[in-house]
Amino acid sequence: MSGLRVIPTWRHGQERLYVCLTDGRNIAWYDREAARINLLSEDRRDEVLEALGPFVTGPVAVGPPPVPTPAELARLTLHPDDDLAPNRPGEALLVALDRDPGPTRRLRPDPRRRALAAEQTVGEVLDRLDGAGWHALHSIALPGGDRIHHLVIGPGGLFALHSLYARKQKVTIADPMVSLGRREPYPLLRRVRADADRASYALTAEVRPVLALVAPADVVIPGPLREVRVLRDTELDGLARVGGVLKPADVEALHAMARDRRVWHG
């Protein structure tokens, strides 16, 4: 048994059958109306087809999700309030600190300001990739109050990045736990993977998770990590050297889709 589950879902008024792993992550879906099975990754193609076998009627196309057509993108004419492109790195934190800056004197630094510094550092690096054919979006709000710190789309594919302030601290990562210095470890990699999974669901495309560490003194990873890439802020520009996944037209189409706030709340 593959352990895959098939879950029916209504999305944008249409029924889709999602194929999920045991931890709830989507890896494929069957669109009956389009007679197509969309795979977010080819790795488990045979298992997906076996799981969907009882539900498929007639011939179907199988492959990666199709890129939005010009006609579909034209329907997404953006109102300024729905355009995420102007979001600054750490936009949500900037707004929160403006509304409630907190006391002027504190025994300890406001953790929001450290988190903001991390998102701004990572965001500045990602914004510089624009000249290499990449697009970055920041502080993407999700239903339920969560948000994706950064999303980058380019020739190398799509990446959801979570920024972590680690200045002058040793970072130890033992999947899914992350610890800074002597602090108690916490399962941050679950959140990083969940962000990428929610982006994959919204954009109907494969999105890879990245943990971006800002200014760590040392990084210790004693064992293999499942799917997540861990990069220092000084290594992020290396994403520009990744290619061969998306064509320029596909990058532009996915960016036009991702910058629409309604896509994330559909």
Tab-separated table of C-alpha atoms in Angstrom:
chain	number	residue	atom	x	y	z
A	1	MET	CA	0.000	0.000	0.000
A	2	SER	CA	1.273	3.464	-0.918
A	3	GLY	CA	-0.329	5.205	2.047
A	4	LEU	CA	-1.728	7.927	-0.221
A	5	ARG	CA	-5.183	9.363	0.462
A	6	VAL	CA	-7.666	10.765	-2.060
A	7	ILE	CA	-9.666	13.738	-0.759
A	8	PRO	CA	-12.452	15.474	-2.736
A	9	THR	CA	-12.394	19.278	-2.532
A	10	TRP	CA	-14.361	22.103	-4.111
A	11	ARG	CA	-12.123	24.921	-5.377
A	12	HIS	CA	-13.318	27.924	-7.400
A	13	GLY	CA	-16.630	26.142	-7.942
A	14	GLN	CA	-15.083	22.967	-9.358
A	15	GLU	CA	-14.530	19.580	-7.766
A	16	ARG	CA	-10.996	18.274	-7.554
A	17	LEU	CA	-9.707	15.032	-6.100
A	18	TYR	CA	-6.476	15.723	-4.229
A	19	VAL	CA	-3.919	12.999	-3.577
A	20	CYS	CA	-2.265	13.547	-0.195
A	21	LEU	CA	0.565	12.016	1.768
A	22	THR	CA	-0.056	10.739	5.277
A	23	ASP	CA	1.070	14.110	6.703
A	24	GLY	CA	-1.592	15.927	4.642
A	25	ARG	CA	0.617	17.424	1.934
A	26	ASN	CA	-0.810	17.443	-1.593
A	27	ILE	CA	1.249	15.813	-4.322
A	28	ALA	CA	-1.318	15.642	-7.148
A	29	TRP	CA	-4.933	16.275	-8.072
A	30	TYR	CA	-7.457	15.012	-10.594
A	31	ASP	CA	-9.549	17.566	-12.444
A	32	ARG	CA	-12.508	15.652	-13.849
A	33	GLU	CA	-13.759	18.540	-15.963
A	34	ALA	CA	-10.393	18.948	-17.681
A	35	ALA	CA	-9.775	15.172	-17.763
A	36	ARG	CA	-6.304	15.748	-16.354
A	37	ILE	CA	-4.171	14.465	-13.477
A	38	ASN	CA	-1.736	17.144	-12.338
A	39	LEU	CA	1.470	15.997	-10.654
A	40	LEU	CA	3.466	18.367	-8.450
A	41	SER	CA	6.354	15.925	-8.707
A	42	GLU	CA	7.052	12.952	-10.974
A	43	ASP	CA	8.627	10.948	-8.139
A	44	ARG	CA	5.401	9.140	-7.147
A	45	ARG	CA	3.637	9.086	-10.501
A	46	ASP	CA	2.809	5.360	-10.431
A	47	GLU	CA	1.483	5.504	-6.857
A	48	VAL	CA	-0.699	8.523	-7.680
A	49	LEU	CA	-2.204	6.789	-10.716
A	50	GLU	CA	-2.895	3.680	-8.622
A	51	ALA	CA	-4.607	5.732	-5.886
A	52	LEU	CA	-6.779	7.593	-8.396
A	53	GLY	CA	-7.577	4.495	-10.435
A	54	PRO	CA	-11.049	3.888	-8.923
A	55	PHE	CA	-12.049	7.516	-9.547
A	56	VAL	CA	-10.817	8.097	-13.099
A	57	THR	CA	-13.379	7.803	-15.882
A	58	GLY	CA	-12.171	7.671	-19.466
A	59	PRO	CA	-8.813	8.788	-20.876
A	60	VAL	CA	-6.900	11.479	-18.987
A	61	ALA	CA	-3.789	13.553	-19.545
A	62	VAL	CA	-1.064	13.200	-16.907
A	63	GLY	CA	1.690	15.704	-16.222
A	64	PRO	CA	2.731	18.862	-14.359
A	65	PRO	CA	0.083	21.546	-13.811
A	66	PRO	CA	-0.453	23.728	-16.901
A	67	VAL	CA	0.755	27.322	-16.759
A	68	PRO	CA	-2.116	29.878	-16.709
A	69	THR	CA	-3.148	30.998	-20.176
A	70	PRO	CA	-3.209	34.690	-21.220
A	71	ALA	CA	-7.006	34.538	-21.121
A	72	GLU	CA	-6.955	33.257	-17.530
A	73	LEU	CA	-4.486	35.921	-16.500
A	74	ALA	CA	-6.581	38.619	-18.147
A	75	ARG	CA	-9.443	37.699	-15.823
A	76	LEU	CA	-7.175	38.462	-12.878
A	77	THR	CA	-7.034	42.222	-13.522
A	78	LEU	CA	-5.781	43.519	-10.229
A	79	HIS	CA	-7.249	46.162	-8.015
A	80	PRO	CA	-4.398	47.902	-6.122
A	81	ASP	CA	-5.662	46.413	-2.863
A	82	ASP	CA	-5.225	42.914	-4.309
A	83	ASP	CA	-1.698	43.410	-5.700
A	84	LEU	CA	0.971	41.865	-3.464
A	85	ALA	CA	3.912	43.076	-5.585
A	86	PRO	CA	4.318	46.378	-3.661
A	87	ASN	CA	4.677	44.518	-0.332
A	88	ARG	CA	7.962	45.344	1.352
A	89	PRO	CA	9.978	42.601	3.047
A	90	GLY	CA	8.424	42.233	6.484
A	91	GLU	CA	5.359	44.253	5.462
A	92	ALA	CA	3.120	42.685	8.117
A	93	LEU	CA	5.672	43.357	10.861
A	94	LEU	CA	6.172	46.938	9.703
A	95	VAL	CA	2.425	47.536	9.957
A	96	ALA	CA	2.227	45.843	13.372
A	97	LEU	CA	5.126	47.889	14.771
A	98	ASP	CA	3.650	51.087	13.389
A	99	ARG	CA	0.345	50.374	15.137
A	100	ASP	CA	1.925	49.188	18.379
A	101	PRO	CA	5.619	50.104	18.705
A	102	GLY	CA	5.699	48.815	22.274
A	103	PRO	CA	7.380	50.467	25.267
A	104	THR	CA	10.422	52.615	24.553
A	105	ARG	CA	12.399	50.848	27.276
A	106	ARG	CA	12.447	47.069	27.436
A	107	LEU	CA	14.518	44.608	29.407
A	108	ARG	CA	14.890	42.539	26.236
A	109	PRO	CA	14.751	43.536	22.563
A	110	ASP	CA	11.339	43.296	20.910
A	111	PRO	CA	11.393	39.933	19.054
A	112	ARG	CA	9.321	41.509	16.287
A	113	ARG	CA	12.203	43.817	15.416
A	114	ARG	CA	14.634	40.922	15.121
A	115	ALA	CA	12.168	39.054	12.929
A	116	LEU	CA	11.759	42.188	10.814
A	117	ALA	CA	15.520	42.559	10.443
A	118	ALA	CA	15.724	38.960	9.219
A	119	GLU	CA	12.957	39.404	6.636
A	120	GLN	CA	14.439	42.679	5.408
A	121	THR	CA	17.902	41.155	5.024
A	122	VAL	CA	16.593	38.158	3.082
A	123	GLY	CA	14.164	40.287	1.073
A	124	GLU	CA	16.892	42.659	-0.081
A	125	VAL	CA	18.934	39.743	-1.431
A	126	LEU	CA	15.938	38.238	-3.220
A	127	ASP	CA	14.938	41.562	-4.758
A	128	ARG	CA	18.400	41.806	-6.334
A	129	LEU	CA	17.697	38.593	-8.278
A	130	ASP	CA	15.214	40.496	-10.440
A	131	GLY	CA	17.879	41.207	-13.053
A	132	ALA	CA	18.503	37.475	-13.440
A	133	GLY	CA	14.909	36.748	-14.445
A	134	TRP	CA	13.502	36.126	-10.968
A	135	HIS	CA	10.559	37.756	-9.168
A	136	ALA	CA	10.167	38.023	-5.396
A	137	LEU	CA	6.990	38.569	-3.384
A	138	HIS	CA	7.036	39.286	0.327
A	139	SER	CA	4.810	38.902	3.377
A	140	ILE	CA	2.005	36.933	1.699
A	141	ALA	CA	-0.952	36.688	4.079
A	142	LEU	CA	-2.722	33.329	4.268
A	143	PRO	CA	-6.116	32.377	5.682
A	144	GLY	CA	-5.965	31.817	9.415
A	145	GLY	CA	-3.415	34.536	10.137
A	146	ASP	CA	-0.319	32.756	8.817
A	147	ARG	CA	1.899	34.200	6.110
A	148	ILE	CA	4.688	33.231	3.770
A	149	HIS	CA	7.732	35.418	4.395
A	150	HIS	CA	9.001	35.327	0.800
A	151	LEU	CA	8.141	33.629	-2.492
A	152	VAL	CA	10.580	33.667	-5.404
A	153	ILE	CA	9.750	32.577	-8.937
A	154	GLY	CA	12.364	32.182	-11.623
A	155	PRO	CA	14.086	29.884	-14.106
A	156	GLY	CA	14.908	27.454	-11.296
A	157	GLY	CA	11.284	27.094	-10.173
A	158	LEU	CA	9.355	28.370	-7.154
A	159	PHE	CA	10.684	28.640	-3.604
A	160	ALA	CA	8.905	29.596	-0.367
A	161	LEU	CA	11.396	31.039	2.099
A	162	HIS	CA	11.114	31.429	5.860
A	163	SER	CA	13.568	33.930	7.382
A	164	LEU	CA	15.128	33.273	10.782
A	165	TYR	CA	17.184	35.784	12.769
A	166	ALA	CA	20.260	33.920	14.027
A	167	ARG	CA	22.875	36.640	14.442
A	168	LYS	CA	26.062	35.294	16.093
A	169	GLN	CA	24.267	32.145	17.241
A	170	LYS	CA	24.888	28.489	16.586
A	171	VAL	CA	21.957	26.929	14.739
A	172	THR	CA	21.353	23.200	15.134
A	173	ILE	CA	18.850	21.528	12.831
A	174	ALA	CA	17.640	17.968	13.405
A	175	ASP	CA	14.524	17.566	11.276
A	176	PRO	CA	12.004	18.893	12.186
A	177	MET	CA	13.608	20.626	15.175
A	178	VAL	CA	15.602	23.863	15.049
A	179	SER	CA	17.460	25.384	17.986
A	180	LEU	CA	19.281	28.708	18.344
A	181	GLY	CA	22.182	28.699	20.765
A	182	ARG	CA	21.034	27.191	24.065
A	183	ARG	CA	17.346	27.765	23.484
A	184	GLU	CA	14.885	24.917	23.457
A	185	PRO	CA	14.499	23.367	19.986
A	186	TYR	CA	11.167	23.755	18.235
A	187	PRO	CA	9.704	22.101	15.090
A	188	LEU	CA	10.241	25.016	12.704
A	189	LEU	CA	10.792	22.815	9.637
A	190	ARG	CA	7.162	21.688	9.842
A	191	ARG	CA	6.120	25.314	9.397
A	192	VAL	CA	8.597	25.810	6.529
A	193	ARG	CA	7.252	22.762	4.689
A	194	ALA	CA	3.646	23.741	5.416
A	195	ASP	CA	4.209	27.188	3.890
A	196	ALA	CA	5.539	25.643	0.692
A	197	ASP	CA	2.664	23.168	0.595
A	198	ARG	CA	0.081	25.934	0.944
A	199	ALA	CA	1.803	27.856	-1.850
A	200	SER	CA	1.723	24.736	-4.035
A	201	TYR	CA	-2.010	24.411	-3.382
A	202	ALA	CA	-2.731	28.063	-4.193
A	203	LEU	CA	-0.591	28.198	-7.329
A	204	THR	CA	-1.120	24.603	-8.490
A	205	ALA	CA	2.622	24.276	-9.006
A	206	GLU	CA	5.529	22.674	-7.177
A	207	VAL	CA	6.973	25.042	-4.562
A	208	ARG	CA	10.122	24.062	-2.686
A	209	PRO	CA	10.699	25.043	0.965
A	210	VAL	CA	13.780	27.010	2.082
A	211	LEU	CA	14.894	28.069	5.570
A	212	ALA	CA	16.976	31.257	5.288
A	213	LEU	CA	19.295	31.870	8.252
A	214	VAL	CA	20.435	35.439	8.826
A	215	ALA	CA	24.014	35.894	10.097
A	216	PRO	CA	24.444	32.634	12.055
A	217	ALA	CA	27.772	31.968	13.761
A	218	ASP	CA	27.597	28.287	12.832
A	219	VAL	CA	25.118	25.832	11.320
A	220	VAL	CA	25.066	22.183	12.389
A	221	ILE	CA	22.909	19.671	10.506
A	222	PRO	CA	23.703	16.199	11.877
A	223	GLY	CA	21.401	14.288	9.546
A	224	PRO	CA	19.518	14.546	6.234
A	225	LEU	CA	16.589	16.951	5.929
A	226	ARG	CA	13.350	16.050	4.182
A	227	GLU	CA	12.824	18.371	1.200
A	228	VAL	CA	13.903	21.582	2.976
A	229	ARG	CA	16.959	23.524	1.820
A	230	VAL	CA	18.836	25.515	4.468
A	231	LEU	CA	20.732	28.578	3.227
A	232	ARG	CA	22.548	31.433	4.927
A	233	ASP	CA	21.567	34.909	3.789
A	234	THR	CA	24.984	35.158	2.086
A	235	GLU	CA	24.147	32.088	-0.023
A	236	LEU	CA	20.736	33.154	-1.313
A	237	ASP	CA	22.068	34.779	-4.472
A	238	GLY	CA	23.062	31.253	-5.516
A	239	LEU	CA	19.412	30.663	-6.409
A	240	ALA	CA	20.035	32.779	-9.510
A	241	ARG	CA	22.352	30.054	-10.787
A	242	VAL	CA	19.563	27.471	-10.687
A	243	GLY	CA	17.741	27.061	-13.996
A	244	GLY	CA	16.183	24.664	-16.432
A	245	VAL	CA	12.799	24.375	-14.702
A	246	LEU	CA	10.663	27.253	-16.016
A	247	LYS	CA	10.704	29.159	-19.282
A	248	PRO	CA	10.593	32.986	-19.128
A	249	ALA	CA	6.932	33.032	-20.208
A	250	ASP	CA	6.054	30.535	-17.466
A	251	VAL	CA	7.872	32.657	-14.876
A	252	GLU	CA	5.894	35.743	-15.877
A	253	ALA	CA	2.583	33.872	-15.883
A	254	LEU	CA	3.137	32.371	-12.438
A	255	HIS	CA	4.294	35.706	-11.042
A	256	ALA	CA	1.166	37.404	-12.382
A	257	MET	CA	-0.919	34.753	-10.663
A	258	ALA	CA	0.994	34.764	-7.356
A	259	ARG	CA	0.844	38.524	-6.875
A	260	ASP	CA	-2.972	38.405	-6.763
A	261	ARG	CA	-4.135	38.330	-3.151
A	262	ARG	CA	-7.353	36.562	-4.199
A	263	VAL	CA	-5.404	33.518	-5.355
A	264	TRP	CA	-4.238	32.895	-1.785
A	265	HIS	CA	-7.729	33.226	-0.312
A	266	GLY	CA	-9.677	31.292	-2.957
